PDB file of N, CA, C and O in Angstrom:
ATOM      1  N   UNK A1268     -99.023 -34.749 -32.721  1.00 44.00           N
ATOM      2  CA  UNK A1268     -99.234 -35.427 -31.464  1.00 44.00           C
ATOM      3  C   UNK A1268    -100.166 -36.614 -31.649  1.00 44.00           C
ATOM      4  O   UNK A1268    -100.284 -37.591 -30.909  1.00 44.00           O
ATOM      5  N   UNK A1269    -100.671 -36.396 -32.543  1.00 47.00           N
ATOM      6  CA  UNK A1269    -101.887 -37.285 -32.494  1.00 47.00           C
ATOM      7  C   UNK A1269    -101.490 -38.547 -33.482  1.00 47.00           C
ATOM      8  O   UNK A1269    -102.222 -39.526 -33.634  1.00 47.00           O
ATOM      9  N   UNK A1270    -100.254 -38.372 -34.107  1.00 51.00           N
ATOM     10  CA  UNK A1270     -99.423 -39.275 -34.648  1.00 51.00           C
ATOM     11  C   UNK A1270     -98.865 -40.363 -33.487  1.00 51.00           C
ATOM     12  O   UNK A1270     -99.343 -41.461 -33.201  1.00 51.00           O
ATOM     13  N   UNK A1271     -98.038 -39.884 -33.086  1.00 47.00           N
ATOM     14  CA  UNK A1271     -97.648 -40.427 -31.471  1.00 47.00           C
ATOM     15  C   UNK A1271     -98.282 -41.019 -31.117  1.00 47.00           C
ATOM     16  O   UNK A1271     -97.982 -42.186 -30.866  1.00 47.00           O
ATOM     17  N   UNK A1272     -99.669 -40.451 -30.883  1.00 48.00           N
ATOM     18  CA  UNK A1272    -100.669 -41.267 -29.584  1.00 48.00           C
ATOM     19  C   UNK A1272    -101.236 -42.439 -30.561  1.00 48.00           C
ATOM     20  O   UNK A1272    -101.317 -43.544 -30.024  1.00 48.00           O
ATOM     21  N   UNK A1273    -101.682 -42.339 -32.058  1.00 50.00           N
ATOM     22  CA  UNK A1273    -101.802 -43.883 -33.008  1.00 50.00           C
ATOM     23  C   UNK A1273    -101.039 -44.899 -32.662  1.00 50.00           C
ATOM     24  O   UNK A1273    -101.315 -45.969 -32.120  1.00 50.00           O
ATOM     25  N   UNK A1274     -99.349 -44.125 -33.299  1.00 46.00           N
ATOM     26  CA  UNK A1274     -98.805 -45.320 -33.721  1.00 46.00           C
ATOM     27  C   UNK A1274     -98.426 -46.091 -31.757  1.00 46.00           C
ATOM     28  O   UNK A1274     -97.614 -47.015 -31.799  1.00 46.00           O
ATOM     29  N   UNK A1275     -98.828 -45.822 -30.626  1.00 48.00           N
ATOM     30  CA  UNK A1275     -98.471 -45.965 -29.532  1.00 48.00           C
ATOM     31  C   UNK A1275     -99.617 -47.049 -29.233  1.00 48.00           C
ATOM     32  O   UNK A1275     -99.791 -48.240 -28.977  1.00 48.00           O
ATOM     33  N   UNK A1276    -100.173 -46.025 -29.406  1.00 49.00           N
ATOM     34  CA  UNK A1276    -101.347 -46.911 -29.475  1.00 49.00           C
ATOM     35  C   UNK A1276    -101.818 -48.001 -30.168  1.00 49.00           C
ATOM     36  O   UNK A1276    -102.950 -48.392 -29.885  1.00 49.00           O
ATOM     37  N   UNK A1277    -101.303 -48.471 -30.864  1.00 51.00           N
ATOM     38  CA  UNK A1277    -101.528 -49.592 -32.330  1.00 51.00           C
ATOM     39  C   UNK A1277    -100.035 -50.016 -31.974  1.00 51.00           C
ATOM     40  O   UNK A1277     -99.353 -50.187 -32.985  1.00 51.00           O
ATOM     41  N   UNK A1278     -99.314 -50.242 -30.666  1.00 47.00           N
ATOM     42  CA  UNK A1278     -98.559 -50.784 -30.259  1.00 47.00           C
ATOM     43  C   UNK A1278     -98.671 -52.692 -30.710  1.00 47.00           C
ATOM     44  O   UNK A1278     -97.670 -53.409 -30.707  1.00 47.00           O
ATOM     45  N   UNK A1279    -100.012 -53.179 -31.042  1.00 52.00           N
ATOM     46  CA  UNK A1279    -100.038 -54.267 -31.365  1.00 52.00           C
ATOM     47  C   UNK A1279     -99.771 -54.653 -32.389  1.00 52.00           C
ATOM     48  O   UNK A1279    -100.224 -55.752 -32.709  1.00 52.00           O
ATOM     49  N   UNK A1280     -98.770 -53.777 -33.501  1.00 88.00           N
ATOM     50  CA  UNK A1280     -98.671 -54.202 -34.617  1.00 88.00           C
ATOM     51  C   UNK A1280     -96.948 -54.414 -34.357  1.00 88.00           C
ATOM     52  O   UNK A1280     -96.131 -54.390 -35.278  1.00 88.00           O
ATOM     53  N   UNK A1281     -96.626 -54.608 -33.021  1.00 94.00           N
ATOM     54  CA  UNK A1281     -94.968 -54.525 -32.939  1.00 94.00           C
ATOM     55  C   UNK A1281     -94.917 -55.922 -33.210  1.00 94.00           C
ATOM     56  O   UNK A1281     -95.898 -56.660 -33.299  1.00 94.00           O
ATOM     57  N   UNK A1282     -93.762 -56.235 -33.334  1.00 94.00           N
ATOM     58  CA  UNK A1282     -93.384 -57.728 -33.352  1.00 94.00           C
ATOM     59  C   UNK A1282     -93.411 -58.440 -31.584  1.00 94.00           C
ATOM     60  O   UNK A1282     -93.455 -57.841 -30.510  1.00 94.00           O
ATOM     61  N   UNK A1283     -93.384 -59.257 -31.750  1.00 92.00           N
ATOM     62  CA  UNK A1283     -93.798 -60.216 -30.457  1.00 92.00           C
ATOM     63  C   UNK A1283     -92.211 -60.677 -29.588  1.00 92.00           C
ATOM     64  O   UNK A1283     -91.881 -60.600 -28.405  1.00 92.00           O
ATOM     65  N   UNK A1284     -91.535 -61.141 -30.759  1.00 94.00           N
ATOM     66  CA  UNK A1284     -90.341 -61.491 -30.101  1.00 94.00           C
ATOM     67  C   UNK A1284     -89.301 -60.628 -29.971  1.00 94.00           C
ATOM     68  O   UNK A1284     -89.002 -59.815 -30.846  1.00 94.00           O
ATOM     69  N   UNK A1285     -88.615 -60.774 -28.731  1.00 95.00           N
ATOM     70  CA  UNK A1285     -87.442 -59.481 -28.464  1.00 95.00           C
ATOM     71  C   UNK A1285     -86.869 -59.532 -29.404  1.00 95.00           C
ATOM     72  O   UNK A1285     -87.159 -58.518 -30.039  1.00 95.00           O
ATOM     73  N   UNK A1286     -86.087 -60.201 -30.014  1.00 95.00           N
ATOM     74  CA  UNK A1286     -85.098 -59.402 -31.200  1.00 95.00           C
ATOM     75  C   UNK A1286     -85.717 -58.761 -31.971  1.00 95.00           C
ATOM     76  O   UNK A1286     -85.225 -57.668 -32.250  1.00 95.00           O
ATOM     77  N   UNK A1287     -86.961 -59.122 -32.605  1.00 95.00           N
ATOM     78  CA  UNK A1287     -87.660 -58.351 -33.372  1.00 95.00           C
ATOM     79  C   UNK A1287     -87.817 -57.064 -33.040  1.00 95.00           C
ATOM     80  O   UNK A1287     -87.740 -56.117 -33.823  1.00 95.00           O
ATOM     81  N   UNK A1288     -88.062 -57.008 -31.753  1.00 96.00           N
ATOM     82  CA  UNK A1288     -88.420 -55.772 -31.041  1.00 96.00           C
ATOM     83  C   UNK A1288     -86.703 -55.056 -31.131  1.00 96.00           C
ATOM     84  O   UNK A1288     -86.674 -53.828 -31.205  1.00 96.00           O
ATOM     85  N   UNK A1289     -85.752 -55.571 -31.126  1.00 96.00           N
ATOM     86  CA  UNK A1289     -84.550 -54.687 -30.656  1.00 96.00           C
ATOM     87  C   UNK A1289     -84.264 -54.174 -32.226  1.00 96.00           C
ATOM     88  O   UNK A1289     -83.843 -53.044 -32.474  1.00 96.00           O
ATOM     89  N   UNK A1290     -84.587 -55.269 -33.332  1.00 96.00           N
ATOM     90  CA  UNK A1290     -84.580 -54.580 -34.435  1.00 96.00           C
ATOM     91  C   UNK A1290     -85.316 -53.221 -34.885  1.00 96.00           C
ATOM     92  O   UNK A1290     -84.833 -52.439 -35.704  1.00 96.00           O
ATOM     93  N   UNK A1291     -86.365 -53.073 -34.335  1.00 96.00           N
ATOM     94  CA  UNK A1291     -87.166 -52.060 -34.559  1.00 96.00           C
ATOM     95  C   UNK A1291     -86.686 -50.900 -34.109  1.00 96.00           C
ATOM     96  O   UNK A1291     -86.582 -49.843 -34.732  1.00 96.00           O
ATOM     97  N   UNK A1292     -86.314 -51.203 -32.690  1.00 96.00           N
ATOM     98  CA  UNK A1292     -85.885 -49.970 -32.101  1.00 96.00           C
ATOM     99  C   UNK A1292     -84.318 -49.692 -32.663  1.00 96.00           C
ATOM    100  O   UNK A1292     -83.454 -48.949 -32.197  1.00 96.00           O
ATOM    101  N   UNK A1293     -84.298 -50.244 -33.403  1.00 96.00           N
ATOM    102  CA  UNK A1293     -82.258 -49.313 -33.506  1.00 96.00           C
ATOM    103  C   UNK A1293     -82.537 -49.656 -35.069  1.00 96.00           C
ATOM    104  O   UNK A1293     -81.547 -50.145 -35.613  1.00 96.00           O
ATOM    105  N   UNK A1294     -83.661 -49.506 -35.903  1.00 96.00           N
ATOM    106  CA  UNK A1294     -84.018 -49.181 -37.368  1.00 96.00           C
ATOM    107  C   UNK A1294     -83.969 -48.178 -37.800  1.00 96.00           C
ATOM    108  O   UNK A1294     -85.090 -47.706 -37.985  1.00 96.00           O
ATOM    109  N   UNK A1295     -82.730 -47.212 -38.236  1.00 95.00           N
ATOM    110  CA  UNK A1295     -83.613 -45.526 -38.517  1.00 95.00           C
ATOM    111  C   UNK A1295     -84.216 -45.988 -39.615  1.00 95.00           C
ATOM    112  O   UNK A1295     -84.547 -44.813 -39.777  1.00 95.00           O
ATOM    113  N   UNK A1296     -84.741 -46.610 -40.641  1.00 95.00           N
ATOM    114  CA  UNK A1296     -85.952 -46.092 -41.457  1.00 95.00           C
ATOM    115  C   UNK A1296     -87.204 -46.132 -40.433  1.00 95.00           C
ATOM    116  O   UNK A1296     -88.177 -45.460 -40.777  1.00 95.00           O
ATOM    117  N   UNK A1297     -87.279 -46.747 -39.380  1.00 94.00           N
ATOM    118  CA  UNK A1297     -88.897 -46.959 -38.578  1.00 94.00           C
ATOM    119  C   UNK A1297     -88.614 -45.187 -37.731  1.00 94.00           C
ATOM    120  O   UNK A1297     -87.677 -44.614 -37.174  1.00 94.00           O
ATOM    121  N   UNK A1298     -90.607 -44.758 -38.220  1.00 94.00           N
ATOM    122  CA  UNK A1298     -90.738 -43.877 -37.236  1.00 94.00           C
ATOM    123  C   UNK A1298     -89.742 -44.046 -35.875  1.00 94.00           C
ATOM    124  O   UNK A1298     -89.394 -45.130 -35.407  1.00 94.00           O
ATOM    125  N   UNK A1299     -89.293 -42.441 -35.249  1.00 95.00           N
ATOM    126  CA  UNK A1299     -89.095 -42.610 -33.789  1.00 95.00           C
ATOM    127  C   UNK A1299     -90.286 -42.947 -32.752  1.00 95.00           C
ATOM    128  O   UNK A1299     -89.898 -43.391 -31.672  1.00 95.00           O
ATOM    129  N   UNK A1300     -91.438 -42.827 -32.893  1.00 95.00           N
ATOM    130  CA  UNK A1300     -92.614 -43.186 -32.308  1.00 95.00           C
ATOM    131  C   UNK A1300     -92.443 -44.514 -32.229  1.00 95.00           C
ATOM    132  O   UNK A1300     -92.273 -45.118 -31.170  1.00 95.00           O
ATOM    133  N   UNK A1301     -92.489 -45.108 -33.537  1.00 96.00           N
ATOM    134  CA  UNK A1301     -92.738 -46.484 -33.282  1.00 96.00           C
ATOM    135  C   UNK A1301     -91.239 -47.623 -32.670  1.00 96.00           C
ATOM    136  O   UNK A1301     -91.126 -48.782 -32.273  1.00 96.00           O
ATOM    137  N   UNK A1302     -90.439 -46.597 -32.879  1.00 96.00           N
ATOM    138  CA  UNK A1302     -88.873 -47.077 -32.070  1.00 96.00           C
ATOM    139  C   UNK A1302     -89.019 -47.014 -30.261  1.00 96.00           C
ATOM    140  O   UNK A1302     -88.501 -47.763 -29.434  1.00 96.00           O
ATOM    141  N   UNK A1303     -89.748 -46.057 -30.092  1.00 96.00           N
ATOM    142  CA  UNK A1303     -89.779 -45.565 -28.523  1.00 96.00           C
ATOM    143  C   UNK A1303     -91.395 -46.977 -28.256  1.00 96.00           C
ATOM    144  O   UNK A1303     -91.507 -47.343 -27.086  1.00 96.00           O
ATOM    145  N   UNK A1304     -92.215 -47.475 -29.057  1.00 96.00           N
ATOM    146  CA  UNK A1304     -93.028 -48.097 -28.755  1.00 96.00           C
ATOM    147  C   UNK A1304     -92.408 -49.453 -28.744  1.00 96.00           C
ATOM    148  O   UNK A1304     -92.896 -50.301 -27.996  1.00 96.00           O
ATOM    149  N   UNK A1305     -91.304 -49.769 -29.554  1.00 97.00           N
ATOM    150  CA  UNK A1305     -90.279 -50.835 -29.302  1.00 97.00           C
ATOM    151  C   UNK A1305     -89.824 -50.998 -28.005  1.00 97.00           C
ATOM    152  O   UNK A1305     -89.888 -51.980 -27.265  1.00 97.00           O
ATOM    153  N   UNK A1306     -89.321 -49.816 -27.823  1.00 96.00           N
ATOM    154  CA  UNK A1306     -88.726 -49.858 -26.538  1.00 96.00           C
ATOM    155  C   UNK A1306     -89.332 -50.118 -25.340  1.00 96.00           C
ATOM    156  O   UNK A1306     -88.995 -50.847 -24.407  1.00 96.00           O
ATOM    157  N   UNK A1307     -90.573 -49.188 -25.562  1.00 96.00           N
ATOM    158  CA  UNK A1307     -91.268 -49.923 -24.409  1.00 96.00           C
ATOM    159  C   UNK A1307     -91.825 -50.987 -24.269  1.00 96.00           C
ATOM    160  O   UNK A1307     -91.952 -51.376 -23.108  1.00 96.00           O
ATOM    161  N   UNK A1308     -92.324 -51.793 -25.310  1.00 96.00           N
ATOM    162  CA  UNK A1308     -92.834 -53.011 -25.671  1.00 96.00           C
ATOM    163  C   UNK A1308     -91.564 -54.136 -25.185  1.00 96.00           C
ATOM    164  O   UNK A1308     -92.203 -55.129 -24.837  1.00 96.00           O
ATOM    165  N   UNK A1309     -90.613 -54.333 -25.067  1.00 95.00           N
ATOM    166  CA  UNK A1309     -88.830 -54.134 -24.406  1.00 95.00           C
ATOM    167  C   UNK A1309     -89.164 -54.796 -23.064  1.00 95.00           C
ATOM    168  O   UNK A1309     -89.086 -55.918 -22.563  1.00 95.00           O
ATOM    169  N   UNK A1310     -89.649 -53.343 -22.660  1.00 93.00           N
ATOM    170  CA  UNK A1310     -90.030 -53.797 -20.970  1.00 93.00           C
ATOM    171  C   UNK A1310     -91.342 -54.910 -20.529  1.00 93.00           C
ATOM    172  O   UNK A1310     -91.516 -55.615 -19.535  1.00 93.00           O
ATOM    173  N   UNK A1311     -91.993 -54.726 -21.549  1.00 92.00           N
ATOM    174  CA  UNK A1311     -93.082 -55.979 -20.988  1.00 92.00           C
ATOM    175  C   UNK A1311     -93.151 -57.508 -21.533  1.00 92.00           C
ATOM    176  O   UNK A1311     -94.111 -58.236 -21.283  1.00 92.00           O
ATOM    177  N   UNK A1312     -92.091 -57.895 -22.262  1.00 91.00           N
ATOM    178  CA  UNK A1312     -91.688 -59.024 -22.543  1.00 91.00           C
ATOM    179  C   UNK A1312     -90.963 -59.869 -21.763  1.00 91.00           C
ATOM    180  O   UNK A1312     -90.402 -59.321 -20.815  1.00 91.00           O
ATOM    181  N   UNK A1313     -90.804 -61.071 -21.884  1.00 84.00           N
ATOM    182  CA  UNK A1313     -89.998 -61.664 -20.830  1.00 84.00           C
ATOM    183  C   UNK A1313     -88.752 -62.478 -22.345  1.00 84.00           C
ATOM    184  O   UNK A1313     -88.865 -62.377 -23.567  1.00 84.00           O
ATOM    185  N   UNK A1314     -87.632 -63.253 -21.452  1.00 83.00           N
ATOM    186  CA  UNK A1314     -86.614 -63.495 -22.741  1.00 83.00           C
ATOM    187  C   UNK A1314     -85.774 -62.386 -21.987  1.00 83.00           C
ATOM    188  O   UNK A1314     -85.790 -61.792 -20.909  1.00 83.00           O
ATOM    189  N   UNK A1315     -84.805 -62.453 -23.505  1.00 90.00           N
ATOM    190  CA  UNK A1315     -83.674 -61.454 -23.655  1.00 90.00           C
ATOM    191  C   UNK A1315     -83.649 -60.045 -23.493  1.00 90.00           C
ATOM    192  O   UNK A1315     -82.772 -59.297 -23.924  1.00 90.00           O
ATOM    193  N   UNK A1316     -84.805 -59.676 -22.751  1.00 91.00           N
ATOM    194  CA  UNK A1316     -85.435 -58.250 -23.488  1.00 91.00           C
ATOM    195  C   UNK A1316     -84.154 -57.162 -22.679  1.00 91.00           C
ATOM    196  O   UNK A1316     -83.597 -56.122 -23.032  1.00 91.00           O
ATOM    197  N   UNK A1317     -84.065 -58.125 -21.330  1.00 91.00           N
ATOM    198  CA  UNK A1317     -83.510 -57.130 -20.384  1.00 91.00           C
ATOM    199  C   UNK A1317     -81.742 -56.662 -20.958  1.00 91.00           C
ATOM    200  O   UNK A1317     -81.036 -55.653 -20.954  1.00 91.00           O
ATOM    201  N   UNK A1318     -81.657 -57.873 -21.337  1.00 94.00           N
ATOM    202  CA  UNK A1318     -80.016 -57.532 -21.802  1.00 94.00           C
ATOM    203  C   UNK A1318     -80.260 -56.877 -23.503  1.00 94.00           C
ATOM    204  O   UNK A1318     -79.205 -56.550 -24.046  1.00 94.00           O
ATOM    205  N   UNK A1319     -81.414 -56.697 -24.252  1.00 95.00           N
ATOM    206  CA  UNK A1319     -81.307 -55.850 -24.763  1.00 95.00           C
ATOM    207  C   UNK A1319     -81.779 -54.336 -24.651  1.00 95.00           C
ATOM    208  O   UNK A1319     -81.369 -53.589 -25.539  1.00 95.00           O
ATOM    209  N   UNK A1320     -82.534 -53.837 -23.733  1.00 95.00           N
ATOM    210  CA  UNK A1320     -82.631 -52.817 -22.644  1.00 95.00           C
ATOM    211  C   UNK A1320     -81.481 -52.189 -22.261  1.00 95.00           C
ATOM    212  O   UNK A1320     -81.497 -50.959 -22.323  1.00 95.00           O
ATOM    213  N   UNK A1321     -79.948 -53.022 -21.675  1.00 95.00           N
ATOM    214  CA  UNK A1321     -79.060 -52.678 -21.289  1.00 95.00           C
ATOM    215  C   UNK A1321     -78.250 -52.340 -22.476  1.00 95.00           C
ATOM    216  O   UNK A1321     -77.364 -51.501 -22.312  1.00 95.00           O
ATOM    217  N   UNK A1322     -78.462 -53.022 -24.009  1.00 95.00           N
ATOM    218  CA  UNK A1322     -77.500 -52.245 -24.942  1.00 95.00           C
ATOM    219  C   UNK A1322     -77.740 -51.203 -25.267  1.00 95.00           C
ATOM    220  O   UNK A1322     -76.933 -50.277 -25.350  1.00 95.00           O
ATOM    221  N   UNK A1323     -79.205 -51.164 -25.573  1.00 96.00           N
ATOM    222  CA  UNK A1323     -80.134 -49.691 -25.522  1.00 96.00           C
ATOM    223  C   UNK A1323     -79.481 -48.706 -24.698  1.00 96.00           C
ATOM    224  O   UNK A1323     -78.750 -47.785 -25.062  1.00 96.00           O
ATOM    225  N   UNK A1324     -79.706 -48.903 -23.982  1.00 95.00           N
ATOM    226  CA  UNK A1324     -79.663 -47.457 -22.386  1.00 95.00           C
ATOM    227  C   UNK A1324     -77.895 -47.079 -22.457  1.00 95.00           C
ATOM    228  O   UNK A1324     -77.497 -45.937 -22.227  1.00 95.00           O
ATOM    229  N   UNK A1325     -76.825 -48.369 -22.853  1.00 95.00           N
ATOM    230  CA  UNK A1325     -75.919 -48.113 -23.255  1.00 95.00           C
ATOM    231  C   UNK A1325     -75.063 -47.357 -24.439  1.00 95.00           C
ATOM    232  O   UNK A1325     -73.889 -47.063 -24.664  1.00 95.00           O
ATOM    233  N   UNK A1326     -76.235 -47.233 -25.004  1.00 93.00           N
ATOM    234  CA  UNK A1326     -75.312 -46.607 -25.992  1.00 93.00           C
ATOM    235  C   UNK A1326     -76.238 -46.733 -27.935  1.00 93.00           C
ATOM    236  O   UNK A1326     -76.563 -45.895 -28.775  1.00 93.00           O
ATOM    237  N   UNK A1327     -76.319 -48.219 -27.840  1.00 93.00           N
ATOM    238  CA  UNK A1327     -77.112 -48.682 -29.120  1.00 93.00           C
ATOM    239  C   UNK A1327     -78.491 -47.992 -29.666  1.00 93.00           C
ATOM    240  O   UNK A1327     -78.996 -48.238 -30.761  1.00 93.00           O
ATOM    241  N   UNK A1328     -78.964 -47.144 -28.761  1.00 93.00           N
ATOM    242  CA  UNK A1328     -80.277 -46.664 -29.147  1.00 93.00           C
ATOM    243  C   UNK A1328     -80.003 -45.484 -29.969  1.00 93.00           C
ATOM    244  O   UNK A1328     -79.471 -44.655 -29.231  1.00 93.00           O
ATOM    245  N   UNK A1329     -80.116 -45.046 -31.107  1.00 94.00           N
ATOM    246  CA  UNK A1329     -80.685 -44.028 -31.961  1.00 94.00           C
ATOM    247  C   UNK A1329     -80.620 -42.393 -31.782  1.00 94.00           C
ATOM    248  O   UNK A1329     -80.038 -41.548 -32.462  1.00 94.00           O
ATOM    249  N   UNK A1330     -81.243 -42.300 -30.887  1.00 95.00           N
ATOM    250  CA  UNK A1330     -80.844 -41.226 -30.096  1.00 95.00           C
ATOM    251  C   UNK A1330     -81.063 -41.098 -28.663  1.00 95.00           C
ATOM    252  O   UNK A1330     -81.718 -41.893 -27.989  1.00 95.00           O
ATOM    253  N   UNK A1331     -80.452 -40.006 -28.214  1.00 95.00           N
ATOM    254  CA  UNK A1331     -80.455 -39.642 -26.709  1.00 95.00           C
ATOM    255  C   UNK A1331     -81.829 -40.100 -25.866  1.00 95.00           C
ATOM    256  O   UNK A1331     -81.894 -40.620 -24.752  1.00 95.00           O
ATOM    257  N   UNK A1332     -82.964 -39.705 -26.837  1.00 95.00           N
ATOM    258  CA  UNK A1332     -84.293 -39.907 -25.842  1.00 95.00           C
ATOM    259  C   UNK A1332     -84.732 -41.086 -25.826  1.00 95.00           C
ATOM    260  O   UNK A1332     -85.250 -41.575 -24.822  1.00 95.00           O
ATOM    261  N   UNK A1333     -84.538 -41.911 -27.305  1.00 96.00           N
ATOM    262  CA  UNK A1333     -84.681 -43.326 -26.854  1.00 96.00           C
ATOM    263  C   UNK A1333     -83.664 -44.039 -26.401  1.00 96.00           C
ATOM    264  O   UNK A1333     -83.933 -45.227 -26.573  1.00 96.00           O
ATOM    265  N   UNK A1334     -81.998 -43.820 -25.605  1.00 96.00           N
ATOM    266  CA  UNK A1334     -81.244 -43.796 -24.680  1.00 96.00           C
ATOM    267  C   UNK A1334     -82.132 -44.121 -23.155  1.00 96.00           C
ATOM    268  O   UNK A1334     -82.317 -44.988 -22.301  1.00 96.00           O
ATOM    269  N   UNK A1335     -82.517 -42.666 -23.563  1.00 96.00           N
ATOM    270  CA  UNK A1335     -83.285 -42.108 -21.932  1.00 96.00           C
ATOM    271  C   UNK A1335     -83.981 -43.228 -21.569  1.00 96.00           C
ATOM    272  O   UNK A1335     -83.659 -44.041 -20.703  1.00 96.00           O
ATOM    273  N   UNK A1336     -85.358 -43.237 -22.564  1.00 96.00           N
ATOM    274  CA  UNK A1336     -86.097 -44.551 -22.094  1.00 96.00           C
ATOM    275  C   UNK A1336     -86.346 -45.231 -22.150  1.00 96.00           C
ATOM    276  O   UNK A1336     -87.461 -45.594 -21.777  1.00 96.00           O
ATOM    277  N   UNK A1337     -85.189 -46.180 -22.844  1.00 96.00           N
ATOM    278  CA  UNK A1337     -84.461 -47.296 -22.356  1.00 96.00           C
ATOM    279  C   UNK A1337     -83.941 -47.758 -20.680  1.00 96.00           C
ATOM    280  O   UNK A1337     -84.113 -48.704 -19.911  1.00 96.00           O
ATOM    281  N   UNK A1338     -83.335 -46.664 -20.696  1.00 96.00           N
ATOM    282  CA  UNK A1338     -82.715 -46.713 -19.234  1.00 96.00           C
ATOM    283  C   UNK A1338     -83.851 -46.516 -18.045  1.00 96.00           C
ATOM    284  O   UNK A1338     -83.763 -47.097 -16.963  1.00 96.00           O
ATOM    285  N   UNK A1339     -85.088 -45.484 -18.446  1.00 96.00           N
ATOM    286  CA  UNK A1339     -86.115 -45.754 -17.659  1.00 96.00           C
ATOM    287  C   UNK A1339     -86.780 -46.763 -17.507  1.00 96.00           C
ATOM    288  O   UNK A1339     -87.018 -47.004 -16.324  1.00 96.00           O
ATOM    289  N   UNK A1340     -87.409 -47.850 -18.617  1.00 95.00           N
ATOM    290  CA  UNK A1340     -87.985 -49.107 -18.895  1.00 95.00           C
ATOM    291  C   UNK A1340     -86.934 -50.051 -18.129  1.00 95.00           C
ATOM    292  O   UNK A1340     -87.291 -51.027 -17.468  1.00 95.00           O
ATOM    293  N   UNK A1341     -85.794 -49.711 -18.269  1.00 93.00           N
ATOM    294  CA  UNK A1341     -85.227 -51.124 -17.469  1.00 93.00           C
ATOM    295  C   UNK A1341     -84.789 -50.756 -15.985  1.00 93.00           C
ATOM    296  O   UNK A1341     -84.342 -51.621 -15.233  1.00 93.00           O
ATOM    297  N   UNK A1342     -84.918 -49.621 -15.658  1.00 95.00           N
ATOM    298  CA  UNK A1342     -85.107 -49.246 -14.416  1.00 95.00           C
ATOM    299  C   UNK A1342     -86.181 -49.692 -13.254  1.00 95.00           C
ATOM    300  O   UNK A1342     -86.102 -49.947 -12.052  1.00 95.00           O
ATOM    301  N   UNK A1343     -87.337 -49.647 -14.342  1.00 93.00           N
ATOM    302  CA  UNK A1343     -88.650 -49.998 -13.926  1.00 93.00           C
ATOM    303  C   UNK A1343     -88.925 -51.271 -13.850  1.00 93.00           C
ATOM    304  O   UNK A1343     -89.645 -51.663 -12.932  1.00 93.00           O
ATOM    305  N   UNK A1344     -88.501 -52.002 -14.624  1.00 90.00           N
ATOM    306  CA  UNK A1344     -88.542 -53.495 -14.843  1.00 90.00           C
ATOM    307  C   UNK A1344     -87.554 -54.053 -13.756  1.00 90.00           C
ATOM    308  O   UNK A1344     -87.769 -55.192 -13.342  1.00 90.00           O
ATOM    309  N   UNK A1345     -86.097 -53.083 -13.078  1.00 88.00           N
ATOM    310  CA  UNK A1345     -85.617 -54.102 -12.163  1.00 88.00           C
ATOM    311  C   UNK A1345     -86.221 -53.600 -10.461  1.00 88.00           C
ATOM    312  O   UNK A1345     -86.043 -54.265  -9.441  1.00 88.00           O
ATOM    313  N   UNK A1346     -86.791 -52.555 -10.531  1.00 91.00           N
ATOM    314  CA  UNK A1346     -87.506 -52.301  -9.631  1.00 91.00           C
ATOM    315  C   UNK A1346     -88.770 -53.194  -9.204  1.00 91.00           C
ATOM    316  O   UNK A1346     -89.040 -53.540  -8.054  1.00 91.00           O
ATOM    317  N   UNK A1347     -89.344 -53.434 -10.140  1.00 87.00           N
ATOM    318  CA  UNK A1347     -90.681 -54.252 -10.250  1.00 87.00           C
ATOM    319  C   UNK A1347     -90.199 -55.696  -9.464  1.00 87.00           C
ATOM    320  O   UNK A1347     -90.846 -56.279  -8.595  1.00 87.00           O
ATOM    321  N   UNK A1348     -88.865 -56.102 -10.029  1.00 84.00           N
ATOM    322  CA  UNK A1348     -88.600 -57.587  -9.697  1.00 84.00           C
ATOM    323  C   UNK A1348     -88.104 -57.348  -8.385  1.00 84.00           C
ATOM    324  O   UNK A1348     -88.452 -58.233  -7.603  1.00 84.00           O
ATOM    325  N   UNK A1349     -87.402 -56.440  -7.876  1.00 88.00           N
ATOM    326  CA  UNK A1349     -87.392 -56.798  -6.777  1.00 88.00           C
ATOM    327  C   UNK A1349     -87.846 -56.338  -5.934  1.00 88.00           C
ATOM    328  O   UNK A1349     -87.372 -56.724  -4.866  1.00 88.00           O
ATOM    329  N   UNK A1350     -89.126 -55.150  -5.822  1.00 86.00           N
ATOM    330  CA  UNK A1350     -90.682 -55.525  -4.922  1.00 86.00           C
ATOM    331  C   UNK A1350     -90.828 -57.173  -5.258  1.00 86.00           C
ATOM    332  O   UNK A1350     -91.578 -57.672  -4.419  1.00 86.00           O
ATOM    333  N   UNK A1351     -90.471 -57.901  -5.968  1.00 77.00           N
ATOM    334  CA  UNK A1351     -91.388 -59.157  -6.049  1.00 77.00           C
ATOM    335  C   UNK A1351     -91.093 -60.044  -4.630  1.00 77.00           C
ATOM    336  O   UNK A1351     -91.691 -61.101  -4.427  1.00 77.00           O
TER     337      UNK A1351
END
């Protein structure tokens, strides 16, 4: 657990730009920790992130749970925009 909560936490060592980020997350050599910290890192970018969110949640993600929250992160992200 306490693996998890590092590499989540040291979220600042992700890459900056979305593709980078979509690479990470659909890498199986990268930890799943640090794939699910992709993902969420996903949602707080601006760019392409959202239409890669939607390949994610579609299908492209790795496994089922980073599926899942994928589809939660961009859930949240189109919720957010339109409270705006």
């Amino acid at each position: 657990m306490a693996e998890r909560e590092a590499d989540t936490a040291d979220s600042g060592a992700l890459p900056v730009d979305p593709r980078d980020l979509l690479a990470v997350a659909t890498d199986e050599s990268v930890d799943p920790y640090r794939r699910e910290a992709a993902i969420k890192r996903l949602g707080e970018v601006s760019g392409p992130s959202e239409r890669y969110l939607e390949a994610l949640a579609s299908g492209e993600a790795l496994s089922p749970i980073e599926q899942s929250l994928a589809t939660t992160v961009l859930d949240e992200r189109l919720r957010a925009r339109t409270n705006e």
